[in-house]
CSV table of C-alpha atoms and ligand atoms in Angstrom, one decimal:
chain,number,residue,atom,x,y,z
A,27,UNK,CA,93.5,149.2,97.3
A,28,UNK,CA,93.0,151.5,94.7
A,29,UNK,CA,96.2,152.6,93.0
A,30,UNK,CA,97.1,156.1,93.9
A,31,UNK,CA,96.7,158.8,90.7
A,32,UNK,CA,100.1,158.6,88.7
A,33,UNK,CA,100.5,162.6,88.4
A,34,UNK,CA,102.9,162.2,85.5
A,35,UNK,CA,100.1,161.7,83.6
A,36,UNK,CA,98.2,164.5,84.0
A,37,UNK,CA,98.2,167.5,81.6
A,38,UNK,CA,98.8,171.0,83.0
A,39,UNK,CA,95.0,171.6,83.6
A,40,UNK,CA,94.6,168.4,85.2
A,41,UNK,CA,97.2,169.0,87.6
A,42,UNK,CA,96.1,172.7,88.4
A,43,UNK,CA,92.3,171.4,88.7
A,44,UNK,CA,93.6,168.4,91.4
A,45,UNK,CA,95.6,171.3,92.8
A,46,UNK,CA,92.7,172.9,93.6
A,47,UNK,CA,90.9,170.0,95.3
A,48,UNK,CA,93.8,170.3,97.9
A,49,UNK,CA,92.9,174.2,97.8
A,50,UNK,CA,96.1,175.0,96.5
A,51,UNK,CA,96.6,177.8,93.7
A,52,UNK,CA,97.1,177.5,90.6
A,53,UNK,CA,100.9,178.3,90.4
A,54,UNK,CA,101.4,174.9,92.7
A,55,UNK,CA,100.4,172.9,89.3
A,56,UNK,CA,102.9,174.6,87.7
A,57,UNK,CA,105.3,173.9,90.2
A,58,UNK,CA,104.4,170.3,90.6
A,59,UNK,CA,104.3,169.9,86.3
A,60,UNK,CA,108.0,171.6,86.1
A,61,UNK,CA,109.3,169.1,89.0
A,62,UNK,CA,107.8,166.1,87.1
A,63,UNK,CA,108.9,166.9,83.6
A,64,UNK,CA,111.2,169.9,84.0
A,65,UNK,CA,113.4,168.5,86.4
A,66,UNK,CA,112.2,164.6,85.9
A,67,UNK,CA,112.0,164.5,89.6
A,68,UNK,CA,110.1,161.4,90.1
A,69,UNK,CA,108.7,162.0,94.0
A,70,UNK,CA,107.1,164.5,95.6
A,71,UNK,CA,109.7,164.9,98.7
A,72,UNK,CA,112.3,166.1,95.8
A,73,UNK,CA,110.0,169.4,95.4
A,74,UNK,CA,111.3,171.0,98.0
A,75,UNK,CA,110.3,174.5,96.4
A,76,UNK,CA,107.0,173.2,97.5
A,77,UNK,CA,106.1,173.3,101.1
A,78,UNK,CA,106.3,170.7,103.6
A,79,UNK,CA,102.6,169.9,104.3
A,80,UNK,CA,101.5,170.3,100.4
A,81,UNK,CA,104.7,167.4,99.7
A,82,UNK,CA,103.0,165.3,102.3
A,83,UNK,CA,99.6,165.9,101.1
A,84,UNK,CA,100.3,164.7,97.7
A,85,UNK,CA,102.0,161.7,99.1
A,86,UNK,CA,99.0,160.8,100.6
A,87,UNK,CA,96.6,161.2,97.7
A,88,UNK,CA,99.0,160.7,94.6
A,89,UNK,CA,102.3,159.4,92.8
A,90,UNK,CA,105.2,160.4,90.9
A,91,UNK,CA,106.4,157.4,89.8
A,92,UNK,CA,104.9,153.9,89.2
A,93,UNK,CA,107.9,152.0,86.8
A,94,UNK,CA,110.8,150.3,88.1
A,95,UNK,CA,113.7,149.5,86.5
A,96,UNK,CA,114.3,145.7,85.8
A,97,UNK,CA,117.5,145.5,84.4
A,98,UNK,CA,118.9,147.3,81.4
A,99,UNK,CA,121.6,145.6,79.1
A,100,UNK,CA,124.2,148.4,76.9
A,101,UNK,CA,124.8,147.0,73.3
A,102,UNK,CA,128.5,147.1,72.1
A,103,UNK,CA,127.3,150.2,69.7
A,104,UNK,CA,126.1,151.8,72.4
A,105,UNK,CA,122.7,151.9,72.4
A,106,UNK,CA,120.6,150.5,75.9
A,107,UNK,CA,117.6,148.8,76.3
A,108,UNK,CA,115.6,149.4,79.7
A,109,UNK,CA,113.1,146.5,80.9
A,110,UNK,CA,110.6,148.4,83.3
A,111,UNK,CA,107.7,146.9,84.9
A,112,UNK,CA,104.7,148.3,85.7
A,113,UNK,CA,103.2,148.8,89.3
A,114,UNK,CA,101.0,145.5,88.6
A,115,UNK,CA,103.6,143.7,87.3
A,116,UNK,CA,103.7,143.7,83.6
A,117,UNK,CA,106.9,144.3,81.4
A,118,UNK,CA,107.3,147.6,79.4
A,119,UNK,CA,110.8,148.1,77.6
A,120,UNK,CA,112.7,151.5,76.1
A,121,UNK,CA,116.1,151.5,74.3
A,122,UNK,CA,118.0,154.3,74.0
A,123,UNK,CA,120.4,155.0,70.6
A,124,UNK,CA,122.8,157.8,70.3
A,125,UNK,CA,123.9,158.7,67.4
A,126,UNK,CA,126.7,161.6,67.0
A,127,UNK,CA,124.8,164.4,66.6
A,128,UNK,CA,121.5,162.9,68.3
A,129,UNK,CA,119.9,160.6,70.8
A,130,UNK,CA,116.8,158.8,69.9
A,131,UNK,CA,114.7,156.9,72.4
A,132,UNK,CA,112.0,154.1,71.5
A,133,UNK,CA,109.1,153.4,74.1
A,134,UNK,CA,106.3,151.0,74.5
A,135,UNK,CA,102.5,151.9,74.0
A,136,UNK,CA,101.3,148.4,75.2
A,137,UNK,CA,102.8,146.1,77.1
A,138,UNK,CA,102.9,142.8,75.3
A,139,UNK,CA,101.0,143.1,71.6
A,140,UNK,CA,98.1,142.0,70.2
A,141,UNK,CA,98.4,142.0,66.5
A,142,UNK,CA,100.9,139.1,65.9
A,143,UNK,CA,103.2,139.9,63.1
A,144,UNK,CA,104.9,136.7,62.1
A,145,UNK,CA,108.3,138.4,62.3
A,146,UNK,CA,107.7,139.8,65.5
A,147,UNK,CA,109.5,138.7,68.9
A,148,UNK,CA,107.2,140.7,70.7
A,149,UNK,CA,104.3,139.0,69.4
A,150,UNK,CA,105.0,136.2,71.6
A,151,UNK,CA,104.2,138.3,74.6
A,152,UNK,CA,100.5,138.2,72.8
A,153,UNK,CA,98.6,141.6,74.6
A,154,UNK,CA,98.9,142.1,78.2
A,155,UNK,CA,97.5,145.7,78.7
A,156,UNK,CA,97.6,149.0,77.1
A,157,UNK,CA,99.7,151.7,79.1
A,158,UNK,CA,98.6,155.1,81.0
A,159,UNK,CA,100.2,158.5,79.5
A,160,UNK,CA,102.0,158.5,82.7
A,161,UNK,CA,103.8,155.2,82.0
A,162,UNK,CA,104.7,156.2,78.3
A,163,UNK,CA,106.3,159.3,79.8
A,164,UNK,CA,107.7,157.7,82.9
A,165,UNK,CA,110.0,155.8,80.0
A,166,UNK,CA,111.6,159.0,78.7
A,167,UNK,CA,112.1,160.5,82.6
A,168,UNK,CA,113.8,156.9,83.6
A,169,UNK,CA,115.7,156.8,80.4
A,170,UNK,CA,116.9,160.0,80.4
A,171,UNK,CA,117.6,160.1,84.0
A,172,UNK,CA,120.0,156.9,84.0
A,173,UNK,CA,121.9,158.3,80.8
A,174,UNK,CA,121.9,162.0,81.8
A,175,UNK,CA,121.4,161.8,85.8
A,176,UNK,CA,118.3,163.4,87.3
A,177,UNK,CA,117.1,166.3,85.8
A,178,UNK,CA,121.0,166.4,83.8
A,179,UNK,CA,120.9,168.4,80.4
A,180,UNK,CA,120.6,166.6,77.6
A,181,UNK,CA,123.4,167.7,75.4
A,182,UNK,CA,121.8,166.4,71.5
A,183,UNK,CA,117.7,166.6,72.4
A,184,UNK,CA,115.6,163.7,71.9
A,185,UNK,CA,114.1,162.5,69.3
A,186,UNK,CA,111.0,159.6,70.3
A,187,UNK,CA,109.8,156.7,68.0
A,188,UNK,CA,106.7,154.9,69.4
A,189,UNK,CA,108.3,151.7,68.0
A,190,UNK,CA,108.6,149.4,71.0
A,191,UNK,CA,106.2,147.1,72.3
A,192,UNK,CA,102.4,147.6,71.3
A,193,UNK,CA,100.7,149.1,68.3
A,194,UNK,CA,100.1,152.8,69.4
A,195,UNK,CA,97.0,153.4,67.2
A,196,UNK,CA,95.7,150.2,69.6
A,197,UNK,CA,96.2,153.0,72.9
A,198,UNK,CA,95.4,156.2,70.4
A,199,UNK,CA,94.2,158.7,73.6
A,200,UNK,CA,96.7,157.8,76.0
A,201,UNK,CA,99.2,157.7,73.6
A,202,UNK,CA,98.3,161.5,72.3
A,203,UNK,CA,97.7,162.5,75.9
A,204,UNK,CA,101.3,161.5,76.5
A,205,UNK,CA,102.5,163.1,73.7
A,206,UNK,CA,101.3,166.6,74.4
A,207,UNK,CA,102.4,166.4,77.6
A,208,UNK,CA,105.7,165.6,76.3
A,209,UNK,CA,106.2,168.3,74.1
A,210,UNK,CA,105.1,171.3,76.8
A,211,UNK,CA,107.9,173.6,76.9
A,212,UNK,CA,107.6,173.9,80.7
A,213,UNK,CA,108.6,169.9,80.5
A,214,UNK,CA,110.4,168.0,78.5
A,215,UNK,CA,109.7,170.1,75.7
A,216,UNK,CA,110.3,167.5,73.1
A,217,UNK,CA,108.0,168.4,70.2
A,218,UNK,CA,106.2,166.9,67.5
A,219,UNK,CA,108.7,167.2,64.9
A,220,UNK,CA,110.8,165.5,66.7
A,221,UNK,CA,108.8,162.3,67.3
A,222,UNK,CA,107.9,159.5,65.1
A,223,UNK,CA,104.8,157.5,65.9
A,224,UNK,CA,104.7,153.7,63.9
A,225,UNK,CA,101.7,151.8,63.1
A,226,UNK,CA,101.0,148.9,61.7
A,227,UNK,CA,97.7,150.0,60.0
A,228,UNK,CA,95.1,150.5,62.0
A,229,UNK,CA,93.4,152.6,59.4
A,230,UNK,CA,90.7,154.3,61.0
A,231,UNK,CA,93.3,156.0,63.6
A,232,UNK,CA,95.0,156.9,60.5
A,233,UNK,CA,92.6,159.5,59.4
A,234,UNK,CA,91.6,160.4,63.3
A,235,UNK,CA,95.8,161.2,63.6
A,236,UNK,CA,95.9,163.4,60.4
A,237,UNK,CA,93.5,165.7,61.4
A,238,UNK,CA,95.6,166.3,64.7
A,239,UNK,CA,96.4,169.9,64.8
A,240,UNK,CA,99.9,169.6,66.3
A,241,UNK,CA,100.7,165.7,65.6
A,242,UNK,CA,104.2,164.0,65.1
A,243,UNK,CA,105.9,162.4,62.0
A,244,UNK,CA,104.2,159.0,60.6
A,245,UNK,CA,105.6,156.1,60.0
A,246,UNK,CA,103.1,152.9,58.5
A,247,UNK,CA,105.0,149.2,58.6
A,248,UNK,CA,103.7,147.4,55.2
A,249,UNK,CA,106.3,144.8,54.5
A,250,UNK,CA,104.4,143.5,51.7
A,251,UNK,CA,103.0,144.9,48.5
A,252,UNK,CA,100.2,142.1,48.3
A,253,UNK,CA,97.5,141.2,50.2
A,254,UNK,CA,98.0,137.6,50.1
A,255,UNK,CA,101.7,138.0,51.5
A,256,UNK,CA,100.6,140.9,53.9
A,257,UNK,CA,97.7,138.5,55.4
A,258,UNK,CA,100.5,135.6,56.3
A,259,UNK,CA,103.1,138.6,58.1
A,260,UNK,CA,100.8,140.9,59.3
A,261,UNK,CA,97.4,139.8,60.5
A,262,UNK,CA,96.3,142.8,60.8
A,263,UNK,CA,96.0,143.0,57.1
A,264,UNK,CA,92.8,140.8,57.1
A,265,UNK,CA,91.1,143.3,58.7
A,266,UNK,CA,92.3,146.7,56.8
A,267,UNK,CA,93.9,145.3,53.6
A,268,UNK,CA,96.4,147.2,51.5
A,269,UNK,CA,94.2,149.2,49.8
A,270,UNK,CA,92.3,150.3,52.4
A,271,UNK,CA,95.5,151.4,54.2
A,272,UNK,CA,96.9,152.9,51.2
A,273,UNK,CA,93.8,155.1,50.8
A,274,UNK,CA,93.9,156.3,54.4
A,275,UNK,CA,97.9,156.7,54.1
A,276,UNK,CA,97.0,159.0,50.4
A,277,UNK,CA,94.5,160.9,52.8
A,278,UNK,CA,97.5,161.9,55.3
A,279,UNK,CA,99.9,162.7,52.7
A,280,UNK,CA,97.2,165.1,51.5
A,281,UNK,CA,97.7,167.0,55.0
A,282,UNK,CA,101.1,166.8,55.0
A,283,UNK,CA,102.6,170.5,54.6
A,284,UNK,CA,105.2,171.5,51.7
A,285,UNK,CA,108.7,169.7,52.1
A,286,UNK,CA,107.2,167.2,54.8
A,287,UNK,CA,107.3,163.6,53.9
A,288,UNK,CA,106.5,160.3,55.6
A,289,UNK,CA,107.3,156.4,55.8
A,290,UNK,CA,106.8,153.5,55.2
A,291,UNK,CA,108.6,150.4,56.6
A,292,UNK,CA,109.1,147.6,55.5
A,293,UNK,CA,111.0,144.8,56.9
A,294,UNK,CA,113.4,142.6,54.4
A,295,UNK,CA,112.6,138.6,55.6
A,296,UNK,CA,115.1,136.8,53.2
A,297,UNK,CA,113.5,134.5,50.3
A,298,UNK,CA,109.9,136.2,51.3
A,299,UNK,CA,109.5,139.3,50.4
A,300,UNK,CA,112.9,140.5,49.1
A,301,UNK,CA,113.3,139.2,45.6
A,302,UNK,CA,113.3,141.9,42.4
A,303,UNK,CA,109.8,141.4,41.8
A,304,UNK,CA,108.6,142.6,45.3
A,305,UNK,CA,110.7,145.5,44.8
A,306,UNK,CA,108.6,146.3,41.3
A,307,UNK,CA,105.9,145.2,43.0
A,308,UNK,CA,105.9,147.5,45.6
A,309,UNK,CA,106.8,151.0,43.3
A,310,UNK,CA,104.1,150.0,41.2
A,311,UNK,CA,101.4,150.0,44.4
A,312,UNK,CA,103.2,153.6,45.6
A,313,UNK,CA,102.2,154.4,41.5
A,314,UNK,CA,99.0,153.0,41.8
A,315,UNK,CA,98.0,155.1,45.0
A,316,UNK,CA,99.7,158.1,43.9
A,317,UNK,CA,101.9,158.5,46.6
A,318,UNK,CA,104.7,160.6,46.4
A,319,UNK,CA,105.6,162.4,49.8
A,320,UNK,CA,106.7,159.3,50.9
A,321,UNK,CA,110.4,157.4,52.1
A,322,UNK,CA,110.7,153.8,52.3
A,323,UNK,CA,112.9,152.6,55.3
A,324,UNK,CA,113.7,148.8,54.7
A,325,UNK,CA,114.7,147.0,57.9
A,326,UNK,CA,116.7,144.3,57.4
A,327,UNK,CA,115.2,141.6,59.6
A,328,UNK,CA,116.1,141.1,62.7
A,329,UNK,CA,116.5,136.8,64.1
A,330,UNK,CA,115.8,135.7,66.8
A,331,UNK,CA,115.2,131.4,67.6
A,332,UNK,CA,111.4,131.6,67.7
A,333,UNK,CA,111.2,133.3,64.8
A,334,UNK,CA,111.4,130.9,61.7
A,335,UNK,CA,112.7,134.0,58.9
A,336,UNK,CA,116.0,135.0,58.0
A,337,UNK,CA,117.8,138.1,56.7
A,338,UNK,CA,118.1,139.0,53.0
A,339,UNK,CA,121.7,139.0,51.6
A,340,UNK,CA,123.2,142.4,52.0
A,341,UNK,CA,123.5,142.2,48.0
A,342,UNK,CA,119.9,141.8,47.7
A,343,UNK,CA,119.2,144.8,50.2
A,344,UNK,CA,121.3,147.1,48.1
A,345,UNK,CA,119.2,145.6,44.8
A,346,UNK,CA,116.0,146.0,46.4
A,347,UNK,CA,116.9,149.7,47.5
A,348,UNK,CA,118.0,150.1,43.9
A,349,UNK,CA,115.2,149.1,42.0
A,350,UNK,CA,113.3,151.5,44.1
A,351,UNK,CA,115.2,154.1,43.2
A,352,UNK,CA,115.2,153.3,40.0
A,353,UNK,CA,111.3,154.0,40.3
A,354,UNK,CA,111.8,157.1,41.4
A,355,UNK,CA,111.4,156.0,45.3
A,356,UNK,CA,113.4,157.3,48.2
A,357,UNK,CA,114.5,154.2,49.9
A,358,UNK,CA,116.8,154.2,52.9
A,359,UNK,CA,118.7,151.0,54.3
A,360,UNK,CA,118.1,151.3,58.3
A,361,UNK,CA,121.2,149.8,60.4
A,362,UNK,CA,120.2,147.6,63.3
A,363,UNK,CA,120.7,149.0,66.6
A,364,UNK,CA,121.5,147.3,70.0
A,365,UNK,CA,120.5,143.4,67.9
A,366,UNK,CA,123.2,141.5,70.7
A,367,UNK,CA,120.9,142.5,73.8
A,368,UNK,CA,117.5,142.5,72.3
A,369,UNK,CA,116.7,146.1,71.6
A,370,UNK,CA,116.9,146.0,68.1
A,371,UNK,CA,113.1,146.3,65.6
A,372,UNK,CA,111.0,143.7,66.3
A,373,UNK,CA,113.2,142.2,69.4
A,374,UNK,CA,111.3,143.0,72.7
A,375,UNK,CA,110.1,140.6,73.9
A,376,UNK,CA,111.3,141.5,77.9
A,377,UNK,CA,114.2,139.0,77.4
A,378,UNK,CA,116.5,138.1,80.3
A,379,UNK,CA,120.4,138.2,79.9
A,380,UNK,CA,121.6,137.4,82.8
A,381,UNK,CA,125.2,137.9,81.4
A,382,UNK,CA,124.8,141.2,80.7
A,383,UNK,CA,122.0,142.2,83.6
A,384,UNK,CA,122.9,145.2,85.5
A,385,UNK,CA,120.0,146.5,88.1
A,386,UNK,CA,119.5,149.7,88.1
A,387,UNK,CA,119.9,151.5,91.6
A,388,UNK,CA,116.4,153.2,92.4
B,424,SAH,N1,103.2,148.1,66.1
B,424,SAH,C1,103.8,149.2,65.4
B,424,SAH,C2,105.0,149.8,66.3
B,424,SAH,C3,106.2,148.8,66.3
B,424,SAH,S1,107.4,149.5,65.3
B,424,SAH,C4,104.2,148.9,64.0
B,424,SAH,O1,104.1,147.7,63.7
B,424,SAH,O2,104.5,149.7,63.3
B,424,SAH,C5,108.4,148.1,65.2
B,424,SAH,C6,108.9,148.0,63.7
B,424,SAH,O3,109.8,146.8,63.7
B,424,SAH,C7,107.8,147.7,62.7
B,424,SAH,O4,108.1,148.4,61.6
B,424,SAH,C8,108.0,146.2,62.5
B,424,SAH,O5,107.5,145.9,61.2
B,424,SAH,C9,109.5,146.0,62.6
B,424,SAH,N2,109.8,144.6,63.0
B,424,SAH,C10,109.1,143.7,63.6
B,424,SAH,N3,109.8,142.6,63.8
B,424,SAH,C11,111.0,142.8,63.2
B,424,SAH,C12,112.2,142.0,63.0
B,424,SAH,N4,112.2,140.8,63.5
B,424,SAH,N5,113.2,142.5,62.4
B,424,SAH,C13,113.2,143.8,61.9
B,424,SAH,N6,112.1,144.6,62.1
B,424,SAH,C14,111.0,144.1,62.7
């Protein structure tokens, strides 16, 4: 069987355009988008503004809801991480991380990955598929539903990182699609500015993104300042090599607007690409390309058994942050979030605690 069409997906015109089909008026879409994203009601038979037969109707022919909750593990700092599965079976992870005066949420673009960073747990997953818009926003309704309650306020606003599994330059139109549903005040209303999408360097979706109209923050992962080093960590490399991605990230910053900035990350892997000289290295290829609207977050890495690097002293963070500086680069030392139950960068991998498993009650 066919699977039924996810609604959370669809954009308001979709919805009003299916709405017709069923030869209802166009003030139904709005009805149904509001329940969906509004009030992160995820089935039709909680829309009881809408009538009986219409609720049954789009039971028939449709869904509100295809994810279901896993487990979900809650770090000692706080922050959750959500393993999901899709309808067909594959796993899809979101970790939420409040911080005092804000709550952040990371979601998946693919499940699984395909571009097999060497310092990357979810590499090991290797690609299973991309996602639909409606399972990237299904994430944020579940999320924010378990911490909030269903349809609850959310006291800070969200911010959204597309930093969990997948590269989401790899799923560029359903992960767009999903986005500008997202930020529709009539839903969850969470806009651009507040989102942060991550790639790895697929360069051509680089320029395609920066001539977005309305498009969220950027954030490139580069980890190396050479191509021979980038090659080894970050396959991907071979294909769009440093200066190729350098070029396309000089070509955003050129769009970027007065006081805007954007980032790069790059992850710290102790004895590899950490020393003094990497950290010269790097300012000089930020000189080289002319960059300046740019921040460097440096990660420190993040272990895990399968993975054969370690962490860089936290002396030789603070050098490597310094000599940055000291080349007139912003450089900002990221704390790990939620690295005891695998939610932290570069952890998911849909890893099973079972100490720490508690099922969610859908
Ligand atoms: N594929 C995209 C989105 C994932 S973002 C991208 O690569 O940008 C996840 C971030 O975590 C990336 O910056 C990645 O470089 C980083 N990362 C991967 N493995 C890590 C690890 N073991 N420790 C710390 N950071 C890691």
């Amino acid at each position: 069987m066919a699977a039924l069409p996810h609604l959370t997906g669809f954009t308001r015109e979709e919805l009003a355009a299916l709405l017709g089909e069923l030869g209802e008026p166009r003030y139904r879409a709005d009805q149904v988008f509001q329940g969906l994203h509004g009030r992160r009601l995820m089935s039709f038979d909680e829309m009881t503004d809408l009538p009986k037969a219409l609720r049954e109707k789009l039971n028939a022919s449709a869904t509100a809801s295809t994810l279901t909750i896993e487990s979900k593990y809650t770090s000692t700092d706080g922050t959750r991480r959500f393993l999901m599965r899709t309808a067909d079976g594959n796993p899809v992870e979101a970790v939420f991380i409040p911080t005092e005066n804000r709550d952040t949420i990371c979601f998946s673009s693919q499940s699984g990955c395909a571009l097999n960073c060497d310092f990357c747990l979810t590499a090991k997953l290797g690609l299973l598929r991309n996602l639909t818009a409606g399972e990237i926003i299904e994430q944020i309704v579940l999320v924010l539903n378990d911490v909030y309650g269903v349809g609850g306020e959310t006291p800070h606003g969200t911010n959204l990182v597309a930093m969990g599994e997948g590269e989401p330059f790899m799923n560029f139109k359903n992960l767009i699609k999903a986005l500008d549903i997202m930020a529709d005040e009539k839903g969850l209303f969470i806009v651009p500015g507040r989102t942060t999408v991550s790639t790895a360097g697929v360069v051509p979706k680089i320029h395609e993104f920066a001539a977005l109209a309305r498009r969220p923050n950027l954030a490139i992962s580069l980890s190396a300042a050479n191509d021979e080093l980038r090659n080894k960590l970050m396959p991907i490399n071979q294909r769009w090599p440093i200066d190729e991605l350098l070029a396309a990230a000089k070509a955003f910053e050129k769009t970027l607007k007065r006081g805007e900035r954007f980032t790069f990350e790059y992850v710290l892997l102790g004895g590899v690409n950490d020393s003094d000289e990497h950290a010269e290295e790097l300012a000089g290829l930020l000189r080289k390309h002319d960059l300046r609207k740019v921040k460097i977050n440096l990660i420190p890495h993040n272990p895990a058994e399968q993975l054969e690097y370690r962490p860089s002293s936290p002396e030789q963070v603070l050098r490597f942050k310094e000599i940055l500086e000291q080349n007139g680069v912003s450089a900002y030392v990221r704390t790990p979030r939620g690295r005891d139950i695998y939610a932290a960068c570069g952890q998911l991998a849909a890893k099973q605690e079972p100490n720490l498993v508690q099922i969610a009650g859908r």
